[in-house]
GROMACS .gro file of C-alpha atoms in nm:
model
  451
    1MET     CA    1   2.360  -1.628   0.615
    2ASN     CA    2   2.090  -1.892   0.613
    3ILE     CA    3   1.757  -1.712   0.645
    4THR     CA    4   1.397  -1.829   0.666
    5ILE     CA    5   1.112  -1.591   0.587
    6ILE     CA    6   0.776  -1.710   0.720
    7GLY     CA    7   0.501  -1.550   0.517
    8SER     CA    8   0.546  -1.523   0.141
    9GLY     CA    9   0.317  -1.231   0.069
   10TYR     CA   10   0.415  -0.878  -0.023
   11VAL     CA   11   0.667  -0.809   0.255
   12GLY     CA   12   0.797  -1.163   0.289
   13LEU     CA   13   0.857  -1.223  -0.080
   14VAL     CA   14   1.031  -0.890  -0.135
   15THR     CA   15   1.244  -0.938   0.177
   16GLY     CA   16   1.342  -1.294   0.089
   17ALA     CA   17   1.423  -1.215  -0.273
   18CYS     CA   18   1.637  -0.913  -0.184
   19PHE     CA   19   1.831  -1.099   0.087
   20ALA     CA   20   1.894  -1.379  -0.164
   21GLU     CA   21   2.012  -1.124  -0.419
   22MET     CA   22   2.292  -1.030  -0.177
   23GLY     CA   23   2.421  -1.387  -0.159
   24ASN     CA   24   2.228  -1.525   0.138
   25THR     CA   25   2.054  -1.861   0.121
   26VAL     CA   26   1.686  -1.791   0.178
   27ILE     CA   27   1.382  -2.013   0.230
   28CYS     CA   28   1.040  -1.849   0.196
   29ALA     CA   29   0.782  -2.052   0.386
   30ASP     CA   30   0.403  -2.024   0.382
   31ILE     CA   31   0.112  -2.242   0.489
   32ASP     CA   32  -0.069  -2.162   0.163
   33ASN     CA   33   0.020  -2.465  -0.046
   34ASN     CA   34  -0.124  -2.316  -0.365
   35LYS     CA   35   0.088  -2.002  -0.329
   36ILE     CA   36   0.402  -2.208  -0.269
   37SER     CA   37   0.326  -2.431  -0.569
   38ASN     CA   38   0.286  -2.124  -0.790
   39LEU     CA   39   0.606  -1.968  -0.660
   40LYS     CA   40   0.798  -2.286  -0.731
   41ASN     CA   41   0.671  -2.255  -1.087
   42GLY     CA   42   0.771  -1.892  -1.116
   43ILE     CA   43   0.420  -1.750  -1.067
   44LEU     CA   44   0.424  -1.456  -0.826
   45PRO     CA   45   0.118  -1.380  -0.610
   46ILE     CA   46   0.153  -1.002  -0.652
   47TYR     CA   47   0.254  -0.749  -0.914
   48GLU     CA   48   0.554  -0.545  -0.804
   49PRO     CA   49   0.796  -0.382  -1.051
   50GLY     CA   50   1.133  -0.557  -1.058
   51LEU     CA   51   1.035  -0.836  -0.820
   52GLU     CA   52   1.019  -1.112  -1.080
   53ASP     CA   53   1.363  -1.006  -1.202
   54VAL     CA   54   1.500  -1.083  -0.855
   55VAL     CA   55   1.294  -1.391  -0.770
   56ILE     CA   56   1.343  -1.600  -1.084
   57PRO     CA   57   1.725  -1.572  -1.116
   58ASN     CA   58   1.774  -1.652  -0.748
   59GLN     CA   59   1.549  -1.954  -0.778
   60SER     CA   60   1.769  -2.071  -1.065
   61LYS     CA   61   2.081  -2.018  -0.851
   62LYS     CA   62   1.910  -2.202  -0.564
   63THR     CA   63   1.973  -1.911  -0.328
   64LEU     CA   64   1.594  -1.872  -0.298
   65SER     CA   65   1.352  -2.158  -0.241
   66PHE     CA   66   0.992  -2.203  -0.132
   67THR     CA   67   0.828  -2.452   0.102
   68SER     CA   68   0.522  -2.516   0.314
   69ASP     CA   69   0.723  -2.738   0.551
   70LEU     CA   70   0.765  -2.498   0.845
   71LYS     CA   71   0.965  -2.740   1.061
   72THR     CA   72   1.232  -2.789   0.796
   73ALA     CA   73   1.236  -2.418   0.714
   74ILE     CA   74   1.283  -2.321   1.079
   75ASN     CA   75   1.563  -2.569   1.142
   76SER     CA   76   1.744  -2.488   0.819
   77SER     CA   77   1.822  -2.131   0.921
   78ASP     CA   78   1.978  -1.928   1.200
   79VAL     CA   79   1.776  -1.615   1.124
   80ILE     CA   80   1.397  -1.634   1.104
   81CYS     CA   81   1.187  -1.345   0.974
   82ILE     CA   82   0.820  -1.324   1.070
   83ALA     CA   83   0.646  -1.155   0.777
   84VAL     CA   84   0.284  -1.267   0.805
   85GLY     CA   85  -0.018  -1.041   0.787
   86THR     CA   86  -0.162  -0.844   1.076
   87PRO     CA   87  -0.516  -0.771   0.952
   88GLN     CA   88  -0.733  -0.516   1.124
   89GLY     CA   89  -0.954  -0.667   1.393
   90GLU     CA   90  -1.316  -0.576   1.450
   91ASP     CA   91  -1.217  -0.327   1.720
   92GLY     CA   92  -0.956  -0.159   1.496
   93SER     CA   93  -0.654  -0.320   1.658
   94ALA     CA   94  -0.398  -0.527   1.470
   95ASP     CA   95  -0.485  -0.897   1.479
   96LEU     CA   96  -0.172  -1.082   1.594
   97LYS     CA   97  -0.303  -1.438   1.558
   98HIS     CA   98  -0.081  -1.516   1.259
   99VAL     CA   99   0.230  -1.364   1.419
  100LEU     CA  100   0.178  -1.555   1.742
  101ALA     CA  101   0.102  -1.876   1.553
  102VAL     CA  102   0.441  -1.846   1.384
  103ALA     CA  103   0.605  -1.780   1.722
  104THR     CA  104   0.441  -2.098   1.852
  105ASP     CA  105   0.580  -2.298   1.558
  106ILE     CA  106   0.928  -2.155   1.612
  107GLY     CA  107   0.918  -2.264   1.976
  108LYS     CA  108   0.796  -2.610   1.879
  109TYR     CA  109   1.057  -2.680   1.614
  110MET     CA  110   1.375  -2.478   1.682
  111ASP     CA  111   1.676  -2.696   1.753
  112ARG     CA  112   1.947  -2.433   1.817
  113TYR     CA  113   1.996  -2.060   1.868
  114LYS     CA  114   1.771  -1.848   1.647
  115LEU     CA  115   1.747  -1.477   1.587
  116VAL     CA  116   1.377  -1.405   1.537
  117ILE     CA  117   1.296  -1.086   1.346
  118ASP     CA  118   0.956  -0.922   1.370
  119LYS     CA  119   0.916  -0.783   1.019
  120SER     CA  120   0.537  -0.764   1.028
  121THR     CA  121   0.381  -0.433   1.127
  122VAL     CA  122   0.286  -0.493   1.489
  123PRO     CA  123   0.174  -0.290   1.792
  124VAL     CA  124   0.416  -0.185   2.063
  125GLY     CA  125   0.483  -0.480   2.294
  126THR     CA  126   0.446  -0.753   2.030
  127ALA     CA  127   0.809  -0.867   2.053
  128GLU     CA  128   0.748  -0.951   2.418
  129LYS     CA  129   0.444  -1.159   2.323
  130VAL     CA  130   0.646  -1.340   2.056
  131ARG     CA  131   0.922  -1.406   2.308
  132ASP     CA  132   0.671  -1.541   2.562
  133LYS     CA  133   0.513  -1.774   2.305
  134ILE     CA  134   0.849  -1.919   2.206
  135LYS     CA  135   0.952  -1.963   2.570
  136HIS     CA  136   0.623  -2.134   2.648
  137GLU     CA  137   0.677  -2.391   2.372
  138LEU     CA  138   1.039  -2.448   2.470
  139ASN     CA  139   0.938  -2.504   2.833
  140ALA     CA  140   0.668  -2.748   2.721
  141ARG     CA  141   0.940  -2.945   2.543
  142GLY     CA  142   1.182  -2.914   2.832
  143ALA     CA  143   1.429  -2.759   2.588
  144LYS     CA  144   1.687  -2.500   2.695
  145ILE     CA  145   1.771  -2.315   2.374
  146ASP     CA  146   1.875  -1.952   2.355
  147PHE     CA  147   1.711  -1.710   2.114
  148ASP     CA  148   1.663  -1.339   2.062
  149VAL     CA  149   1.371  -1.141   1.925
  150VAL     CA  150   1.430  -0.811   1.745
  151SER     CA  151   1.203  -0.558   1.579
  152ASN     CA  152   1.292  -0.461   1.222
  153PRO     CA  153   0.993  -0.282   1.065
  154GLU     CA  154   0.973  -0.252   0.687
  155PHE     CA  155   0.934   0.081   0.509
  156LEU     CA  156   0.858  -0.042   0.159
  157LYS     CA  157   0.641   0.152  -0.083
  158GLU     CA  158   0.420  -0.061  -0.305
  159GLY     CA  159   0.532   0.002  -0.659
  160ALA     CA  160   0.892   0.065  -0.552
  161ALA     CA  161   0.948  -0.207  -0.291
  162VAL     CA  162   1.252  -0.374  -0.449
  163GLU     CA  163   1.431  -0.043  -0.495
  164ASP     CA  164   1.339   0.062  -0.140
  165PHE     CA  165   1.482  -0.260   0.002
  166MET     CA  166   1.801  -0.250  -0.201
  167LYS     CA  167   1.860   0.122  -0.138
  168PRO     CA  168   1.693   0.194   0.196
  169ASP     CA  169   1.640   0.542   0.339
  170ARG     CA  170   1.700   0.385   0.679
  171ILE     CA  171   1.709   0.048   0.848
  172VAL     CA  172   1.547   0.057   1.190
  173VAL     CA  173   1.637  -0.219   1.434
  174GLY     CA  174   1.525  -0.259   1.792
  175ALA     CA  175   1.719  -0.512   1.998
  176GLU     CA  176   1.778  -0.583   2.365
  177ASN     CA  177   2.141  -0.694   2.349
  178GLY     CA  178   2.460  -0.639   2.152
  179HIS     CA  179   2.476  -0.992   2.013
  180ALA     CA  180   2.141  -0.963   1.836
  181MET     CA  181   2.226  -0.616   1.710
  182SER     CA  182   2.560  -0.734   1.569
  183ILE     CA  183   2.386  -1.008   1.368
  184MET     CA  184   2.143  -0.752   1.228
  185LYS     CA  185   2.428  -0.521   1.130
  186GLU     CA  186   2.600  -0.801   0.945
  187LEU     CA  187   2.274  -0.903   0.775
  188TYR     CA  188   2.220  -0.551   0.644
  189ARG     CA  189   2.585  -0.465   0.578
  190PRO     CA  190   2.553  -0.509   0.197
  191PHE     CA  191   2.263  -0.263   0.195
  192THR     CA  192   2.447   0.006   0.393
  193LEU     CA  193   2.789   0.013   0.228
  194ASN     CA  194   2.721   0.345   0.057
  195ARG     CA  195   2.484   0.494   0.310
  196GLY     CA  196   2.510   0.487   0.687
  197ARG     CA  197   2.139   0.459   0.758
  198PHE     CA  198   2.138   0.185   1.023
  199VAL     CA  199   1.933   0.319   1.316
  200GLU     CA  200   1.966   0.135   1.648
  201MET     CA  201   1.709   0.162   1.925
  202ASP     CA  202   1.513  -0.034   2.184
  203ILE     CA  203   1.248  -0.279   2.067
  204ARG     CA  204   0.940  -0.080   2.171
  205SER     CA  205   1.067   0.233   1.998
  206ALA     CA  206   1.128   0.037   1.678
  207GLU     CA  207   0.774  -0.101   1.686
  208MET     CA  208   0.639   0.251   1.743
  209THR     CA  209   0.851   0.400   1.462
  210LYS     CA  210   0.662   0.210   1.193
  211TYR     CA  211   0.323   0.333   1.310
  212ALA     CA  212   0.447   0.686   1.362
  213ALA     CA  213   0.596   0.700   1.011
  214ASN     CA  214   0.278   0.582   0.840
  215ALA     CA  215   0.059   0.809   1.053
  216MET     CA  216   0.277   1.109   0.965
  217LEU     CA  217   0.253   1.040   0.591
  218ALA     CA  218  -0.122   0.982   0.614
  219THR     CA  219  -0.154   1.309   0.805
  220LYS     CA  220   0.017   1.501   0.524
  221ILE     CA  221  -0.223   1.351   0.270
  222SER     CA  222  -0.536   1.430   0.471
  223PHE     CA  223  -0.409   1.778   0.558
  224MET     CA  224  -0.360   1.862   0.191
  225ASN     CA  225  -0.701   1.725   0.101
  226GLU     CA  226  -0.858   1.939   0.370
  227ILE     CA  227  -0.678   2.243   0.231
  228ALA     CA  228  -0.806   2.146  -0.115
  229ASN     CA  229  -1.165   2.140   0.011
  230ILE     CA  230  -1.122   2.485   0.164
  231CYS     CA  231  -0.969   2.611  -0.161
  232GLU     CA  232  -1.279   2.505  -0.353
  233ARG     CA  233  -1.497   2.709  -0.123
  234VAL     CA  234  -1.290   3.027  -0.113
  235GLY     CA  235  -1.197   3.036  -0.481
  236ALA     CA  236  -0.830   2.945  -0.443
  237ASN     CA  237  -0.639   2.690  -0.652
  238VAL     CA  238  -0.486   2.412  -0.443
  239ASN     CA  239  -0.229   2.337  -0.713
  240ASN     CA  240  -0.083   2.684  -0.664
  241VAL     CA  241  -0.104   2.652  -0.287
  242ARG     CA  242   0.086   2.322  -0.304
  243GLN     CA  243   0.367   2.490  -0.496
  244GLY     CA  244   0.375   2.770  -0.245
  245ILE     CA  245   0.405   2.554   0.065
  246GLY     CA  246   0.605   2.268  -0.089
  247SER     CA  247   0.892   2.501  -0.173
  248ASP     CA  248   0.943   2.547   0.201
  249SER     CA  249   1.221   2.301   0.286
  250ARG     CA  250   1.057   2.233   0.623
  251ILE     CA  251   0.750   2.099   0.442
  252GLY     CA  252   0.867   1.965   0.104
  253PHE     CA  253   0.657   1.830  -0.181
  254SER     CA  254   0.624   1.465  -0.077
  255PHE     CA  255   0.273   1.350   0.013
  256ILE     CA  256   0.107   1.691  -0.034
  257TYR     CA  257  -0.067   1.615  -0.362
  258PRO     CA  258  -0.445   1.670  -0.339
  259GLY     CA  259  -0.663   1.383  -0.446
  260ILE     CA  260  -0.923   1.133  -0.333
  261GLY     CA  261  -0.738   0.996  -0.031
  262TYR     CA  262  -0.504   0.713   0.059
  263GLY     CA  263  -0.574   0.340   0.055
  264GLY     CA  264  -0.375   0.019   0.053
  265SER     CA  265  -0.276  -0.234   0.313
  266CYS     CA  266  -0.073  -0.003   0.537
  267PHE     CA  267  -0.199   0.349   0.600
  268PRO     CA  268  -0.566   0.273   0.679
  269LYS     CA  269  -0.486  -0.024   0.900
  270ASP     CA  270  -0.186   0.128   1.075
  271VAL     CA  271  -0.352   0.462   1.147
  272GLN     CA  272  -0.650   0.283   1.300
  273ALA     CA  273  -0.422   0.053   1.501
  274LEU     CA  274  -0.232   0.354   1.640
  275VAL     CA  275  -0.559   0.517   1.747
  276LYS     CA  276  -0.656   0.192   1.918
  277THR     CA  277  -0.318   0.165   2.091
  278ALA     CA  278  -0.349   0.521   2.221
  279THR     CA  279  -0.702   0.452   2.349
  280GLU     CA  280  -0.588   0.137   2.528
  281HIS     CA  281  -0.329   0.346   2.710
  282GLY     CA  282  -0.571   0.617   2.815
  283TYR     CA  283  -0.497   0.875   2.545
  284GLU     CA  284  -0.725   1.017   2.276
  285ALA     CA  285  -0.526   1.064   1.954
  286LYS     CA  286  -0.734   1.353   1.815
  287ILE     CA  287  -0.517   1.447   1.519
  288ILE     CA  288  -0.482   1.089   1.400
  289GLN     CA  289  -0.856   1.031   1.435
  290ALA     CA  290  -0.917   1.340   1.222
  291VAL     CA  291  -0.678   1.202   0.959
  292GLN     CA  292  -0.901   0.896   0.925
  293ILE     CA  293  -1.220   1.098   0.903
  294VAL     CA  294  -1.086   1.334   0.636
  295ASN     CA  295  -0.957   1.041   0.432
  296GLN     CA  296  -1.292   0.862   0.429
  297ASP     CA  297  -1.478   1.185   0.357
  298GLN     CA  298  -1.252   1.266   0.061
  299ARG     CA  299  -1.372   0.985  -0.162
  300GLN     CA  300  -1.730   1.085  -0.077
  301HIS     CA  301  -1.644   1.445  -0.162
  302TYR     CA  302  -1.526   1.335  -0.507
  303THR     CA  303  -1.837   1.126  -0.565
  304GLN     CA  304  -2.065   1.407  -0.452
  305LYS     CA  305  -1.883   1.644  -0.690
  306ILE     CA  306  -1.980   1.410  -0.974
  307LEU     CA  307  -2.339   1.366  -0.861
  308ALA     CA  308  -2.387   1.739  -0.808
  309GLN     CA  309  -2.293   1.816  -1.167
  310TYR     CA  310  -2.578   1.594  -1.284
  311SER     CA  311  -2.835   1.718  -1.029
  312ASN     CA  312  -2.793   1.391  -0.835
  313SER     CA  313  -2.939   1.193  -1.123
  314VAL     CA  314  -2.693   0.956  -1.294
  315ALA     CA  315  -2.925   0.663  -1.358
  316GLY     CA  316  -2.860   0.522  -1.705
  317MET     CA  317  -2.535   0.712  -1.746
  318THR     CA  318  -2.200   0.551  -1.830
  319PHE     CA  319  -1.877   0.651  -1.658
  320ALA     CA  320  -1.535   0.554  -1.783
  321VAL     CA  321  -1.293   0.482  -1.498
  322TRP     CA  322  -0.917   0.501  -1.540
  323GLY     CA  323  -0.745   0.327  -1.249
  324LEU     CA  324  -0.866   0.074  -0.991
  325SER     CA  325  -0.562   0.002  -0.773
  326PHE     CA  326  -0.510   0.222  -0.467
  327LYS     CA  327  -0.195   0.366  -0.625
  328PRO     CA  328   0.008   0.319  -0.947
  329GLU     CA  329   0.250   0.029  -1.004
  330THR     CA  330   0.055  -0.224  -0.801
  331ASP     CA  331  -0.247  -0.450  -0.836
  332ASP     CA  332  -0.340  -0.396  -0.471
  333MET     CA  333  -0.699  -0.277  -0.424
  334ARG     CA  334  -0.721  -0.300  -0.047
  335GLU     CA  335  -0.901   0.014   0.078
  336ALA     CA  336  -0.878   0.160  -0.274
  337PRO     CA  337  -1.090   0.475  -0.325
  338SER     CA  338  -1.209   0.327  -0.655
  339VAL     CA  339  -1.415   0.065  -0.471
  340THR     CA  340  -1.621   0.318  -0.276
  341ILE     CA  341  -1.663   0.551  -0.573
  342ILE     CA  342  -1.767   0.282  -0.821
  343LYS     CA  343  -2.010   0.111  -0.583
  344THR     CA  344  -2.172   0.445  -0.498
  345LEU     CA  345  -2.225   0.535  -0.864
  346ILE     CA  346  -2.361   0.189  -0.947
  347SER     CA  347  -2.601   0.216  -0.653
  348GLU     CA  348  -2.727   0.539  -0.811
  349GLY     CA  349  -2.802   0.356  -1.136
  350ALA     CA  350  -2.487   0.432  -1.335
  351ARG     CA  351  -2.282   0.192  -1.544
  352ILE     CA  352  -1.901   0.167  -1.525
  353GLN     CA  353  -1.648   0.093  -1.798
  354ALA     CA  354  -1.317   0.038  -1.617
  355TYR     CA  355  -0.956   0.001  -1.716
  356ASP     CA  356  -0.646  -0.055  -1.502
  357PRO     CA  357  -0.306  -0.180  -1.624
  358GLN     CA  358  -0.274  -0.440  -1.347
  359ALA     CA  359  -0.571  -0.457  -1.108
  360MET     CA  360  -0.863  -0.574  -1.324
  361ASP     CA  361  -0.831  -0.941  -1.229
  362GLU     CA  362  -0.824  -0.840  -0.863
  363ALA     CA  363  -1.132  -0.622  -0.918
  364LYS     CA  364  -1.326  -0.896  -1.095
  365THR     CA  365  -1.239  -1.163  -0.842
  366HIS     CA  366  -1.262  -0.985  -0.509
  367TYR     CA  367  -1.416  -0.639  -0.521
  368PHE     CA  368  -1.687  -0.636  -0.789
  369SER     CA  369  -1.752  -1.007  -0.823
  370GLY     CA  370  -2.102  -1.073  -0.953
  371MET     CA  371  -2.177  -0.706  -1.020
  372LYS     CA  372  -2.350  -0.664  -1.356
  373ASP     CA  373  -2.308  -0.289  -1.407
  374ILE     CA  374  -1.933  -0.286  -1.451
  375ASP     CA  375  -1.741  -0.381  -1.765
  376TYR     CA  376  -1.365  -0.413  -1.806
  377SER     CA  377  -1.188  -0.273  -2.112
  378GLN     CA  378  -0.875  -0.395  -2.288
  379ASN     CA  379  -0.717  -0.051  -2.294
  380LYS     CA  380  -0.776   0.301  -2.170
  381TYR     CA  381  -0.938   0.424  -2.491
  382ASP     CA  382  -1.189   0.140  -2.516
  383ALA     CA  383  -1.314   0.231  -2.170
  384LEU     CA  384  -1.419   0.571  -2.310
  385ASN     CA  385  -1.655   0.441  -2.578
  386GLY     CA  386  -1.989   0.619  -2.537
  387ALA     CA  387  -1.905   0.742  -2.186
  388ASP     CA  388  -2.081   1.043  -2.038
  389ALA     CA  389  -1.770   1.130  -1.836
  390LEU     CA  390  -1.419   1.008  -1.754
  391LEU     CA  391  -1.316   0.956  -1.393
  392LEU     CA  392  -0.940   0.953  -1.336
  393ILE     CA  393  -0.893   0.766  -1.008
  394THR     CA  394  -0.539   0.621  -1.014
  395GLU     CA  395  -0.252   0.819  -1.164
  396TRP     CA  396  -0.080   0.548  -1.369
  397LYS     CA  397   0.189   0.684  -1.601
  398GLU     CA  398   0.000   0.579  -1.913
  399PHE     CA  399  -0.281   0.816  -1.815
  400ARG     CA  400  -0.058   1.122  -1.791
  401SER     CA  401  -0.043   1.222  -2.158
  402PRO     CA  402  -0.330   1.063  -2.349
  403ASP     CA  403  -0.436   1.163  -2.695
  404PHE     CA  404  -0.712   1.404  -2.595
  405GLU     CA  405  -0.850   1.419  -2.947
  406GLU     CA  406  -0.900   1.042  -2.931
  407VAL     CA  407  -1.048   1.077  -2.582
  408LYS     CA  408  -1.298   1.336  -2.702
  409LYS     CA  409  -1.387   1.134  -3.013
  410ARG     CA  410  -1.464   0.821  -2.812
  411MET     CA  411  -1.679   0.987  -2.546
  412LYS     CA  412  -2.045   1.079  -2.562
  413SER     CA  413  -1.967   1.398  -2.370
  414PRO     CA  414  -1.619   1.553  -2.320
  415VAL     CA  415  -1.631   1.565  -1.940
  416ILE     CA  416  -1.340   1.472  -1.708
  417PHE     CA  417  -1.348   1.445  -1.329
  418ASP     CA  418  -0.980   1.434  -1.237
  419GLY     CA  419  -0.935   1.280  -0.893
  420ARG     CA  420  -0.557   1.322  -0.901
  421ASN     CA  421  -0.514   1.668  -1.061
  422GLN     CA  422  -0.302   1.529  -1.344
  423TYR     CA  423  -0.395   1.753  -1.633
  424SER     CA  424  -0.363   2.117  -1.736
  425PRO     CA  425  -0.702   2.291  -1.710
  426SER     CA  426  -0.616   2.548  -1.977
  427THR     CA  427  -0.518   2.276  -2.225
  428LEU     CA  428  -0.837   2.079  -2.173
  429ILE     CA  429  -1.063   2.384  -2.186
  430GLU     CA  430  -0.896   2.487  -2.509
  431LYS     CA  431  -0.972   2.142  -2.650
  432GLY     CA  432  -1.338   2.175  -2.556
  433PHE     CA  433  -1.350   1.962  -2.241
  434ILE     CA  434  -1.550   2.030  -1.927
  435TYR     CA  435  -1.290   1.962  -1.662
  436PHE     CA  436  -1.310   1.929  -1.283
  437GLN     CA  437  -1.023   1.896  -1.036
  438ILE     CA  438  -0.984   1.849  -0.662
  439GLY     CA  439  -0.932   2.177  -0.477
  440VAL     CA  440  -1.031   2.406  -0.764
  441ALA     CA  441  -1.373   2.570  -0.764
  442SER     CA  442  -1.417   2.508  -1.139
  443ALA     CA  443  -1.193   2.496  -1.442
  444THR     CA  444  -1.482   2.598  -1.665
  445LYS     CA  445  -1.792   2.805  -1.605
  446ASN     CA  446  -1.931   2.719  -1.265
  447THR     CA  447  -2.254   2.569  -1.395
  448LYS     CA  448  -2.403   2.224  -1.389
  449ILE     CA  449  -2.361   2.005  -1.695
  450ARG     CA  450  -2.676   2.001  -1.904
  451LEU     CA  451  -2.780   1.660  -2.028
   0.00000   0.00000   0.00000
């Protein structure tokens, strides 16, 4: 098929590259001329494992191309994917201005039947708004051209997006007629040959499925963090509790790891948008609101744990930080817990020595630009030099089994605040560390650290 993807960010680029990998001819369009220029030169705007290995070869084969000429892109394809951002508005709702702007352009330029796919994460009822925008532009032109709009939400995990697209758990499609659905089945046929995971439904249900899925996963995270906080107070160990409940097949182990909360471009925005949607329809989503509150409180809980161990006086101290991105295998720092934690400690007079395998440029440019009390290290060990404590914030693989003798040698004090419960308390205590986890009252004597 000839496919145009409008929006060449995270979702659009992964979608376009993976469709091209299956033999389709794909144009990725974007109004950001600098981004398109970089893509033409093989420079990707994001870090995503395996993505470059799909993009570059398909560019060479000319099955994947990039342009900022929307008119040509729209008229070169029969299937058009809308994959632009839906940032959170001031009132918490999803801002649809970019989606509707694309719909307007489609209506202005389309010259024959088009299947328009809503790939962006959008509130229930958006497909109707997209349809109305296209119709309005066609009527203004006096053009009578058929088209269909379908909802096809993405379920890609940052850090595993290419694999998720190529081997999907499910493909959800909402359509209003059999013709549109048949095109979607053919489009996704190469991805479903070995797994019958094509789920058909109405458009509004498909739009709702995306929000419901993200809200459910966010709920599991916040629930486990709340259990962790209770464990600290009653003297239980959340790591043991997790094993006990995760072995129940009705619950499972996914998304029940205690930590410092979720971040990224999806969960925070989508949970808030779902709360807003419920409110607009006269319903108070109490559980989902609580999920948000617990998530925001969790990063403060971690920070307060640190401050409490130093009698709320960290001025002049140096903290090594391992991990800046909101999760491993990405450079995405949107809503990352690291931002709140680092800014709080700096505001208390502390200095930060940070290391992240991928996100340091993002941190320097967008999140800590101009801040003098943060330094960036070339590797994880350099970040430890002279540090009063190590804060593990993002659980990158390279942090899982460090040389603890080297860690101890580099640090001023052998203190670790583990925000992701990655290490064995008994091992670290044996090596002479003072070690703190989430959801465990104390891995050493329950006393404050003496400076």
